[in-house]
Amino acid sequence: GESVGLHLPTLSVQEGDNSIINCAYSNSASDYFIWYKQESGKGPQFIIDIRSNMDKRQGQRVTVLLNKTVKHLSLQIAATQPGDSAVYFCAENKNDYKLSFGAGTTVTVRA
Amino acid sequence: ETGVTQTPRHLVMGMTNKKSLKCEQHLGHNAMYWYKQSAKKPLELMFVYSLEERVENNSVPSRFSPECPNSSHLFLHLHTLQPEDSALYLCASSQASAGGEYPLHFGNGTRLTVT
């Protein structure tokens, strides 16, 4: 079946470097995508979203890129900080109220 | 503070117990959700309420019973659970829309252990 997935389950990054977290999706009908961050003991926290009529969106230290041709979504975090250590999920929506989540990428920031 | 408050944060219950999870949102949203999060698995949608009507029951066993008395409150009533039901149960809220183009805002969950 169609699903949302992340390329790598773990990512280790040096503090101060930029992080790139990738996500592949297979449903070309998906038109809305969200990135969430989940820290230990907490629920998923909304980071940024993007609609299918855009290919790039920027927030505070974060950028989401959408490549509909290859069905690829990425989250870039600039100047990664220790507080960025968490599990990151991408989610897709297929024009209804149901979000499909990937399994997550665990990001560890090295001091 | 997420704007979505779940209680209790932790719950241990035996298989014959009856308990309830509570969720309250302070964001003015009109759709609420229950998700189950198990280790190494993607979030699983359980129930959706939009404008206080249940619009989704995602093949959830009847030992889980949701209740949405108003747009700010959501409950999950539990009875005769199984050990495999042990998980983190997450409540979320959003603006209701047919197209689903609004993000969900999650609470911090209830960690449930069934013994």
Coordinates of N, CA and C in Angstrom, one line a residue:
Chain A
G1 N 0.8 -1.2 0.0 CA 0.0 0.0 0.0 C 0.8 1.2 0.0
E2 N 0.2 2.4 -0.2 CA 1.0 3.6 -0.2 C 1.3 4.1 1.2
S3 N 2.4 4.7 1.4 CA 2.8 5.0 2.8 C 3.8 6.2 2.7
V4 N 4.0 6.8 3.9 CA 5.0 7.8 4.0 C 6.1 7.2 4.7
G5 N 7.3 7.4 4.3 CA 8.5 6.8 4.9 C 9.6 7.8 5.0
L6 N 10.5 7.5 5.9 CA 11.7 8.3 6.0 C 12.9 7.5 5.5
H7 N 13.9 8.1 4.9 CA 15.0 7.4 4.4 C 15.9 6.7 5.4
L8 N 16.1 7.5 6.5 CA 17.0 6.9 7.5 C 16.4 7.0 8.9
P9 N 16.5 5.9 9.7 CA 15.9 6.0 11.0 C 16.7 6.8 12.0
T10 N 18.0 7.0 11.8 CA 18.8 7.8 12.7 C 19.7 8.8 11.9
L11 N 20.0 9.9 12.6 CA 20.9 10.9 12.0 C 21.7 11.6 13.2
S12 N 23.0 11.5 13.0 CA 23.8 12.2 14.0 C 24.5 13.4 13.4
V13 N 24.4 14.5 14.0 CA 24.9 15.8 13.4 C 25.7 16.6 14.5
Q14 N 26.7 17.2 14.0 CA 27.5 18.1 14.9 C 26.8 19.4 15.2
E15 N 26.9 19.8 16.4 CA 26.2 21.1 16.8 C 26.8 22.2 15.9
G16 N 25.9 23.0 15.4 CA 26.3 24.1 14.6 C 26.2 23.8 13.1
D17 N 26.2 22.5 12.7 CA 26.0 22.1 11.3 C 24.6 22.2 10.9
N18 N 24.3 22.1 9.6 CA 23.0 22.0 9.1 C 22.5 20.5 9.1
S19 N 21.3 20.3 9.4 CA 20.7 18.9 9.3 C 19.7 18.8 8.1
I20 N 19.7 17.7 7.5 CA 18.7 17.4 6.5 C 18.1 16.1 6.8
I21 N 16.8 16.1 6.9 CA 16.0 14.9 7.2 C 15.1 14.7 6.0
N22 N 15.1 13.5 5.5 CA 14.4 13.2 4.2 C 13.2 12.3 4.5
C23 N 12.3 12.4 3.6 CA 11.0 11.7 3.6 C 10.6 11.4 2.2
A24 N 10.2 10.1 1.9 CA 9.7 9.8 0.6 C 8.2 9.4 0.8
Y25 N 7.4 9.8 -0.2 CA 6.0 9.4 -0.1 C 5.6 8.8 -1.5
S26 N 4.6 8.0 -1.5 CA 4.3 7.3 -2.7 C 2.9 7.7 -3.3
N27 N 2.1 8.5 -2.6 CA 0.8 8.8 -3.1 C 0.8 10.2 -3.8
S28 N 0.7 10.1 -5.1 CA 0.8 11.4 -5.8 C -0.5 12.3 -5.6
A29 N -1.5 11.7 -5.0 CA -2.7 12.5 -4.6 C -2.5 13.3 -3.4
S30 N -1.5 13.1 -2.6 CA -1.2 13.9 -1.4 C -1.0 15.3 -1.7
D31 N -1.6 16.2 -1.0 CA -1.6 17.6 -1.3 C -1.2 18.5 -0.1
Y32 N -0.9 17.9 1.0 CA -0.5 18.7 2.2 C 0.4 17.8 3.0
F33 N 1.5 18.5 3.5 CA 2.6 17.7 4.2 C 3.0 18.5 5.4
I34 N 3.3 17.8 6.5 CA 3.6 18.4 7.7 C 4.9 17.7 8.3
W35 N 5.7 18.5 9.0 CA 6.8 18.0 9.8 C 6.5 18.2 11.2
Y36 N 6.7 17.1 12.0 CA 6.6 17.2 13.5 C 7.9 16.8 14.2
K37 N 8.1 17.4 15.3 CA 9.2 17.0 16.2 C 8.7 16.5 17.5
Q38 N 9.2 15.3 17.9 CA 8.8 14.7 19.2 C 10.0 14.5 20.1
E39 N 10.0 15.2 21.2 CA 11.0 15.0 22.2 C 10.6 14.0 23.2
S40 N 11.5 13.4 23.9 CA 11.2 12.4 24.9 C 10.2 12.8 25.9
G41 N 9.2 12.0 26.1 CA 8.2 12.3 27.1 C 7.1 13.3 26.7
K42 N 7.2 13.7 25.4 CA 6.2 14.7 24.9 C 5.5 14.2 23.7
G43 N 4.4 14.9 23.3 CA 3.7 14.6 22.1 C 4.4 15.3 20.9
P44 N 4.0 14.9 19.7 CA 4.5 15.5 18.5 C 4.2 17.0 18.5
Q45 N 5.2 17.8 18.1 CA 5.0 19.2 18.0 C 5.1 19.7 16.6
F46 N 4.2 20.5 16.1 CA 4.1 21.0 14.8 C 5.4 21.9 14.5
I47 N 6.1 21.6 13.4 CA 7.2 22.5 13.0 C 6.8 23.4 11.9
I48 N 6.4 22.7 10.7 CA 6.2 23.5 9.5 C 5.3 22.6 8.6
D49 N 4.6 23.3 7.8 CA 3.8 22.5 6.8 C 4.0 23.1 5.4
I50 N 3.6 22.4 4.4 CA 3.7 22.9 3.0 C 2.6 22.2 2.2
R51 N 2.0 23.0 1.3 CA 1.0 22.5 0.4 C 1.6 22.2 -0.9
S52 N 0.9 21.4 -1.7 CA 1.4 20.8 -2.9 C 1.6 21.9 -4.0
N53 N 1.0 23.1 -3.8 CA 1.2 24.1 -4.9 C 2.5 24.9 -4.6
M54 N 3.3 24.5 -3.6 CA 4.6 25.1 -3.3 C 5.7 24.1 -3.4
D55 N 6.9 24.6 -3.5 CA 8.0 23.6 -3.5 C 9.0 24.0 -2.4
K56 N 8.8 25.1 -1.7 CA 9.7 25.5 -0.6 C 8.9 26.4 0.3
R57 N 9.3 26.2 1.6 CA 8.7 27.1 2.6 C 9.7 27.2 3.8
Q58 N 9.8 28.4 4.3 CA 10.8 28.6 5.3 C 10.2 29.1 6.6
G59 N 10.7 28.6 7.7 CA 10.3 29.1 9.0 C 11.5 29.6 9.8
Q60 N 11.4 29.6 11.1 CA 12.6 30.0 11.9 C 13.6 28.9 11.9
R61 N 14.7 29.0 11.3 CA 15.8 28.0 11.2 C 15.4 26.7 10.5
V62 N 14.2 26.6 10.0 CA 13.8 25.4 9.3 C 13.3 25.8 7.9
T63 N 13.6 24.8 6.9 CA 13.1 25.0 5.6 C 12.6 23.6 5.1
V64 N 11.4 23.6 4.6 CA 10.8 22.4 4.0 C 10.9 22.5 2.5
L65 N 11.3 21.4 1.9 CA 11.4 21.4 0.4 C 10.5 20.2 -0.1
L66 N 9.7 20.5 -1.1 CA 8.8 19.5 -1.7 C 9.2 19.3 -3.1
N67 N 9.5 18.1 -3.5 CA 9.8 17.7 -4.9 C 8.7 16.7 -5.3
K68 N 7.7 17.2 -6.0 CA 6.5 16.4 -6.4 C 6.9 15.4 -7.5
T69 N 7.9 15.7 -8.3 CA 8.3 14.9 -9.4 C 8.8 13.5 -8.9
V70 N 9.6 13.6 -7.8 CA 10.1 12.3 -7.3 C 9.5 12.0 -5.9
K71 N 8.4 12.7 -5.6 CA 7.7 12.4 -4.3 C 8.6 12.4 -3.1
H72 N 9.3 13.5 -2.9 CA 10.3 13.6 -1.9 C 10.1 14.9 -1.1
L73 N 10.2 14.8 0.2 CA 10.0 15.9 1.1 C 11.2 15.9 2.0
S74 N 11.8 17.1 2.3 CA 12.9 17.2 3.2 C 12.7 18.4 4.2
L75 N 13.3 18.2 5.4 CA 13.4 19.2 6.4 C 14.8 19.6 6.6
Q76 N 15.1 20.9 6.5 CA 16.5 21.3 6.7 C 16.4 22.2 8.0
I77 N 17.4 21.9 8.9 CA 17.5 22.7 10.1 C 18.8 23.4 10.1
A78 N 18.8 24.7 10.1 CA 20.1 25.4 10.1 C 20.7 25.5 11.5
A79 N 22.0 25.5 11.5 CA 22.8 25.7 12.8 C 22.2 24.8 13.9
T80 N 22.2 23.5 13.7 CA 21.6 22.6 14.6 C 22.1 22.8 16.1
Q81 N 21.1 22.8 17.0 CA 21.4 23.0 18.4 C 21.1 21.7 19.2
P82 N 21.6 21.6 20.4 CA 21.3 20.4 21.3 C 19.8 20.2 21.5
G83 N 19.0 21.3 21.5 CA 17.6 21.2 21.7 C 16.9 20.7 20.5
D84 N 17.6 20.5 19.4 CA 17.0 19.9 18.2 C 17.0 18.4 18.2
S85 N 17.7 17.8 19.2 CA 17.7 16.4 19.4 C 16.3 15.9 19.7
A86 N 15.7 15.0 18.8 CA 14.4 14.6 18.9 C 14.1 13.6 17.8
V87 N 12.9 13.1 17.8 CA 12.4 12.2 16.6 C 11.6 13.2 15.7
Y88 N 11.9 13.1 14.4 CA 11.2 13.9 13.5 C 10.3 13.1 12.6
F89 N 9.0 13.5 12.4 CA 8.1 12.7 11.6 C 7.6 13.6 10.5
C90 N 7.5 13.0 9.3 CA 6.8 13.7 8.2 C 5.4 13.0 8.2
A91 N 4.4 13.8 7.7 CA 3.0 13.3 7.6 C 2.5 13.9 6.3
E92 N 1.6 13.1 5.7 CA 1.0 13.5 4.5 C -0.6 13.4 4.6
N93 N -1.2 14.3 3.9 CA -2.7 14.3 3.9 C -3.2 14.2 2.4
K94 N -4.2 13.3 2.2 CA -4.7 13.0 0.9 C -6.0 13.6 0.7
N95 N -6.1 14.9 1.0 CA -7.4 15.6 0.8 C -8.5 15.1 1.7
D96 N -8.2 14.6 2.9 CA -9.2 14.3 3.8 C -8.7 14.6 5.2
Y97 N -9.3 14.2 6.3 CA -8.9 14.5 7.6 C -7.9 13.6 8.2
K98 N -7.5 12.6 7.4 CA -6.5 11.6 7.9 C -5.1 11.9 7.5
L99 N -4.3 12.0 8.5 CA -2.8 12.2 8.3 C -2.2 10.8 8.3
S100 N -1.3 10.6 7.4 CA -0.5 9.3 7.4 C 0.9 9.7 7.9
F101 N 1.4 9.1 8.9 CA 2.7 9.4 9.5 C 3.8 8.4 9.1
G102 N 5.0 8.9 8.9 CA 6.1 8.0 8.7 C 6.6 7.5 10.1
A103 N 7.6 6.6 10.1 CA 8.1 6.0 11.3 C 9.0 6.9 12.1
G104 N 9.5 7.9 11.5 CA 10.4 8.8 12.3 C 11.9 8.7 12.1
T105 N 12.6 9.8 12.2 CA 14.0 9.8 12.2 C 14.5 10.4 13.5
T106 N 15.4 9.6 14.2 CA 15.9 10.1 15.5 C 17.2 10.9 15.2
V107 N 17.1 12.2 15.5 CA 18.2 13.1 15.3 C 19.0 13.3 16.7
T108 N 20.3 13.1 16.6 CA 21.1 13.2 17.8 C 22.1 14.3 17.5
V109 N 22.2 15.3 18.3 CA 23.2 16.4 18.1 C 24.4 16.2 19.0
R110 N 25.6 16.2 18.4 CA 26.8 16.0 19.1 C 27.4 17.3 19.5
A111 N 27.8 17.4 20.7 CA 28.4 18.7 21.2 C 29.8 18.9 20.6
Chain B
E1 N 3.7 24.6 26.9 CA 2.3 24.4 26.9 C 1.8 24.2 25.5
T2 N 1.1 23.0 25.2 CA 0.8 22.7 23.8 C -0.6 23.3 23.5
G3 N -1.4 23.6 24.5 CA -2.8 23.9 24.2 C -3.7 22.7 24.2
V4 N -3.2 21.5 24.3 CA -3.9 20.3 24.4 C -3.4 19.6 25.6
T5 N -4.3 19.4 26.6 CA -3.9 18.8 27.9 C -4.5 17.4 28.0
Q6 N -3.7 16.5 28.3 CA -4.1 15.1 28.5 C -3.9 14.7 30.0
T7 N -4.9 14.0 30.5 CA -4.7 13.4 31.9 C -5.3 12.0 31.9
P8 N -4.7 11.1 32.7 CA -3.4 11.2 33.4 C -2.3 11.1 32.4
R9 N -1.1 11.4 32.9 CA 0.1 11.3 32.1 C 0.6 9.8 32.0
H10 N 0.3 9.1 33.1 CA 0.7 7.7 33.2 C -0.5 7.0 33.8
L11 N -0.7 5.7 33.3 CA -1.8 4.9 33.8 C -1.4 3.4 33.7
V12 N -1.5 2.8 34.9 CA -1.3 1.3 34.9 C -2.6 0.7 35.3
M13 N -3.0 -0.3 34.5 CA -4.3 -0.9 34.8 C -4.3 -2.4 34.5
G14 N -5.0 -3.1 35.2 CA -5.2 -4.5 35.0 C -6.2 -4.8 33.9
M15 N -6.2 -6.0 33.4 CA -7.0 -6.3 32.2 C -8.5 -6.2 32.6
T16 N -8.9 -6.3 33.8 CA -10.3 -6.3 34.2 C -10.8 -4.9 34.6
N17 N -9.8 -3.9 34.6 CA -10.2 -2.6 35.1 C -11.0 -1.8 34.0
K18 N -11.6 -0.8 34.5 CA -12.2 0.2 33.6 C -11.6 1.6 34.0
K19 N -11.1 2.3 33.0 CA -10.5 3.6 33.2 C -10.9 4.5 32.0
S20 N -10.6 5.8 32.2 CA -10.9 6.7 31.1 C -9.7 7.7 31.0
L21 N -9.4 8.0 29.7 CA -8.4 9.0 29.4 C -9.1 10.3 29.1
K22 N -8.6 11.4 29.5 CA -9.2 12.7 29.2 C -8.3 13.6 28.4
C23 N -9.0 14.4 27.5 CA -8.3 15.4 26.7 C -9.1 16.6 26.7
E24 N -8.4 17.8 26.8 CA -9.0 19.1 26.7 C -8.2 20.0 25.9
Q25 N -8.8 20.7 24.9 CA -8.0 21.6 24.1 C -8.5 23.0 24.3
H26 N -7.5 23.9 24.3 CA -7.8 25.4 24.6 C -7.5 26.2 23.3
L27 N -7.6 25.6 22.2 CA -7.2 26.3 20.9 C -8.3 26.7 20.1
G28 N -9.6 26.5 20.5 CA -10.7 26.9 19.7 C -10.9 26.0 18.5
H29 N -10.4 24.9 18.5 CA -10.5 23.9 17.4 C -11.9 23.2 17.5
N30 N -12.3 22.6 16.4 CA -13.5 21.9 16.4 C -13.4 20.5 15.8
A31 N -12.2 20.0 15.8 CA -12.0 18.6 15.4 C -11.0 18.0 16.5
M32 N -11.3 16.8 16.9 CA -10.4 16.1 17.9 C -10.2 14.7 17.5
Y33 N -9.0 14.2 17.9 CA -8.5 12.9 17.4 C -7.9 12.1 18.6
W34 N -8.0 10.8 18.5 CA -7.2 9.9 19.3 C -6.2 9.1 18.4
Y35 N -5.0 9.1 18.8 CA -3.9 8.3 18.1 C -3.3 7.4 19.1
K36 N -2.8 6.2 18.6 CA -2.0 5.3 19.4 C -0.6 5.3 18.8
Q37 N 0.4 5.4 19.7 CA 1.8 5.4 19.3 C 2.5 4.2 20.1
S38 N 2.9 3.2 19.3 CA 3.6 2.1 19.8 C 5.0 2.2 19.4
A39 N 5.9 1.5 20.1 CA 7.3 1.6 19.8 C 7.6 1.1 18.4
K40 N 8.4 1.8 17.6 CA 8.9 1.4 16.3 C 7.8 1.4 15.3
K41 N 6.7 2.0 15.5 CA 5.6 2.0 14.6 C 5.1 3.4 14.3
P42 N 4.6 3.7 13.2 CA 4.0 5.0 12.9 C 2.7 5.2 13.8
L43 N 2.4 6.5 14.0 CA 1.2 6.8 14.7 C 0.0 6.2 14.0
E44 N -0.9 5.6 14.8 CA -2.1 5.0 14.2 C -3.3 5.8 14.6
L45 N -4.1 6.2 13.6 CA -5.3 6.9 13.9 C -6.4 6.0 14.5
M46 N -7.0 6.4 15.6 CA -8.1 5.6 16.2 C -9.4 6.2 15.9
F47 N -9.6 7.4 16.3 CA -11.0 8.0 16.2 C -10.8 9.5 15.8
V48 N -11.8 10.0 15.1 CA -11.9 11.4 14.7 C -13.3 11.9 15.0
Y49 N -13.3 13.0 15.7 CA -14.6 13.8 15.9 C -14.5 15.1 15.2
S50 N -15.4 15.4 14.4 CA -15.5 16.7 13.7 C -16.8 17.4 14.1
L51 N -16.8 18.6 14.6 CA -18.0 19.3 15.0 C -18.8 18.3 15.9
E52 N -18.1 17.6 16.8 CA -18.7 16.8 17.8 C -19.4 15.5 17.3
E53 N -19.2 15.2 16.0 CA -19.7 14.0 15.5 C -18.5 13.1 15.1
R54 N -18.7 11.8 15.4 CA -17.6 10.9 15.1 C -17.6 10.6 13.6
V55 N -16.5 10.9 13.0 CA -16.4 10.7 11.5 C -15.5 9.6 11.1
E56 N -14.8 9.0 12.1 CA -13.9 7.9 11.8 C -13.8 7.0 13.0
N57 N -13.9 5.7 12.8 CA -13.6 4.7 13.7 C -12.7 3.7 13.0
N58 N -11.4 3.8 13.2 CA -10.4 3.1 12.3 C -10.2 1.7 12.7
S59 N -11.3 0.9 12.7 CA -11.3 -0.5 13.0 C -10.7 -0.8 14.4
V60 N -11.1 0.1 15.3 CA -10.6 0.0 16.7 C -11.5 -1.0 17.4
P61 N -10.9 -1.9 18.2 CA -11.7 -2.9 19.0 C -12.7 -2.1 20.0
S62 N -13.8 -2.8 20.3 CA -14.8 -2.2 21.1 C -14.4 -2.0 22.5
R63 N -13.3 -2.5 22.9 CA -12.8 -2.3 24.3 C -12.3 -0.8 24.5
F64 N -12.2 -0.1 23.3 CA -11.9 1.3 23.4 C -13.2 2.1 22.9
S65 N -13.7 3.0 23.8 CA -14.9 3.7 23.5 C -14.7 5.2 23.6
P66 N -14.8 6.0 22.6 CA -14.6 7.4 22.7 C -15.9 8.1 23.0
E67 N -15.7 9.3 23.6 CA -16.8 10.2 23.9 C -16.3 11.6 23.7
C68 N -17.2 12.4 23.0 CA -16.8 13.8 22.7 C -18.1 14.7 23.1
P69 N -18.1 15.1 24.4 CA -19.3 15.8 24.9 C -19.4 17.2 24.3
N70 N -18.3 17.8 23.9 CA -18.3 19.2 23.3 C -17.0 19.3 22.5
S71 N -16.8 20.4 21.8 CA -15.7 20.6 20.9 C -14.4 20.7 21.7
S72 N -14.4 20.9 23.0 CA -13.2 21.1 23.8 C -12.7 19.9 24.5
H73 N -13.6 18.9 24.6 CA -13.3 17.7 25.5 C -13.4 16.4 24.7
L74 N -12.5 15.5 25.0 CA -12.6 14.2 24.4 C -12.1 13.2 25.4
F75 N -12.8 12.1 25.4 CA -12.5 11.0 26.4 C -12.3 9.7 25.6
L76 N -11.5 8.8 26.2 CA -11.3 7.5 25.7 C -11.5 6.5 26.9
H77 N -12.7 5.8 26.8 CA -13.0 4.9 27.9 C -12.4 3.5 27.6
L78 N -11.8 3.0 28.6 CA -11.1 1.7 28.4 C -11.7 0.6 29.3
H79 N -11.8 -0.6 28.7 CA -12.3 -1.7 29.6 C -11.8 -3.0 29.0
T80 N -11.5 -3.9 29.9 CA -11.0 -5.3 29.5 C -9.9 -5.2 28.4
L81 N -8.9 -4.4 28.7 CA -7.8 -4.2 27.7 C -6.9 -5.4 27.8
Q82 N -6.0 -5.5 26.8 CA -5.0 -6.6 26.6 C -3.6 -6.0 26.8
P83 N -2.7 -6.8 27.2 CA -1.3 -6.3 27.3 C -0.8 -5.6 26.1
E84 N -1.2 -6.0 24.9 CA -0.7 -5.4 23.6 C -1.3 -4.0 23.4
D85 N -2.3 -3.6 24.3 CA -2.8 -2.3 24.2 C -1.9 -1.2 24.9
S86 N -0.9 -1.7 25.6 CA 0.1 -0.8 26.2 C 0.7 0.0 25.1
A87 N 0.7 1.3 25.3 CA 1.2 2.3 24.3 C 1.1 3.7 24.9
L88 N 1.5 4.6 24.1 CA 1.3 6.1 24.3 C 0.0 6.5 23.5
Y89 N -1.0 7.0 24.2 CA -2.2 7.4 23.6 C -2.2 8.9 23.5
L90 N -2.3 9.4 22.3 CA -2.2 10.8 22.0 C -3.5 11.4 21.5
C91 N -3.8 12.5 22.1 CA -5.0 13.3 21.7 C -4.5 14.5 20.8
A92 N -5.2 14.9 19.8 CA -4.9 16.0 19.0 C -6.1 16.8 18.6
S93 N -5.9 18.0 18.2 CA -7.1 18.8 17.8 C -6.6 19.6 16.5
S94 N -7.6 20.1 15.8 CA -7.4 20.9 14.6 C -8.6 21.7 14.2
Q95 N -8.5 22.6 13.3 CA -9.6 23.1 12.7 C -10.2 22.1 11.8
A96 N -11.5 21.9 11.8 CA -12.2 20.9 11.0 C -12.2 21.4 9.6
S97 N -12.0 20.5 8.7 CA -12.1 20.8 7.2 C -12.2 19.5 6.5
A98 N -13.0 19.5 5.4 CA -13.1 18.3 4.6 C -11.8 18.0 3.9
G99 N -11.0 19.0 3.6 CA -9.8 18.7 2.9 C -8.6 18.4 3.7
G100 N -8.8 18.6 5.1 CA -7.7 18.3 6.0 C -6.4 19.1 5.8
E101 N -6.6 20.4 5.5 CA -5.4 21.2 5.2 C -5.0 22.0 6.4
Y102 N -5.3 21.6 7.6 CA -4.9 22.2 8.8 C -4.1 21.2 9.7
P103 N -3.0 21.7 10.3 CA -2.2 20.8 11.1 C -2.9 20.4 12.4
L104 N -2.5 19.2 12.8 CA -3.0 18.7 14.1 C -2.0 19.2 15.2
H105 N -2.6 19.5 16.3 CA -1.8 19.9 17.5 C -2.0 18.8 18.6
F106 N -1.0 18.3 19.0 CA -1.0 17.1 19.9 C -0.8 17.5 21.4
G107 N -1.4 16.7 22.3 CA -1.1 16.7 23.7 C 0.2 15.9 23.9
N108 N 0.6 15.8 25.2 CA 1.8 15.0 25.5 C 1.5 13.6 25.8
G109 N 0.2 13.2 25.7 CA -0.1 11.8 25.7 C -0.3 11.2 27.1
T110 N -0.9 10.0 27.1 CA -1.0 9.2 28.3 C -0.3 7.9 28.1
R111 N 0.7 7.6 28.9 CA 1.5 6.4 28.8 C 0.7 5.3 29.5
L112 N 0.1 4.3 28.8 CA -0.7 3.3 29.3 C 0.0 2.0 29.4
T113 N 0.0 1.4 30.5 CA 0.6 0.0 30.7 C -0.5 -0.9 31.2
V114 N -0.8 -2.0 30.5 CA -1.8 -3.0 30.9 C -1.1 -4.2 31.4
T115 N -1.4 -4.5 32.6 CA -0.7 -5.7 33.3 C -1.7 -6.9 33.4

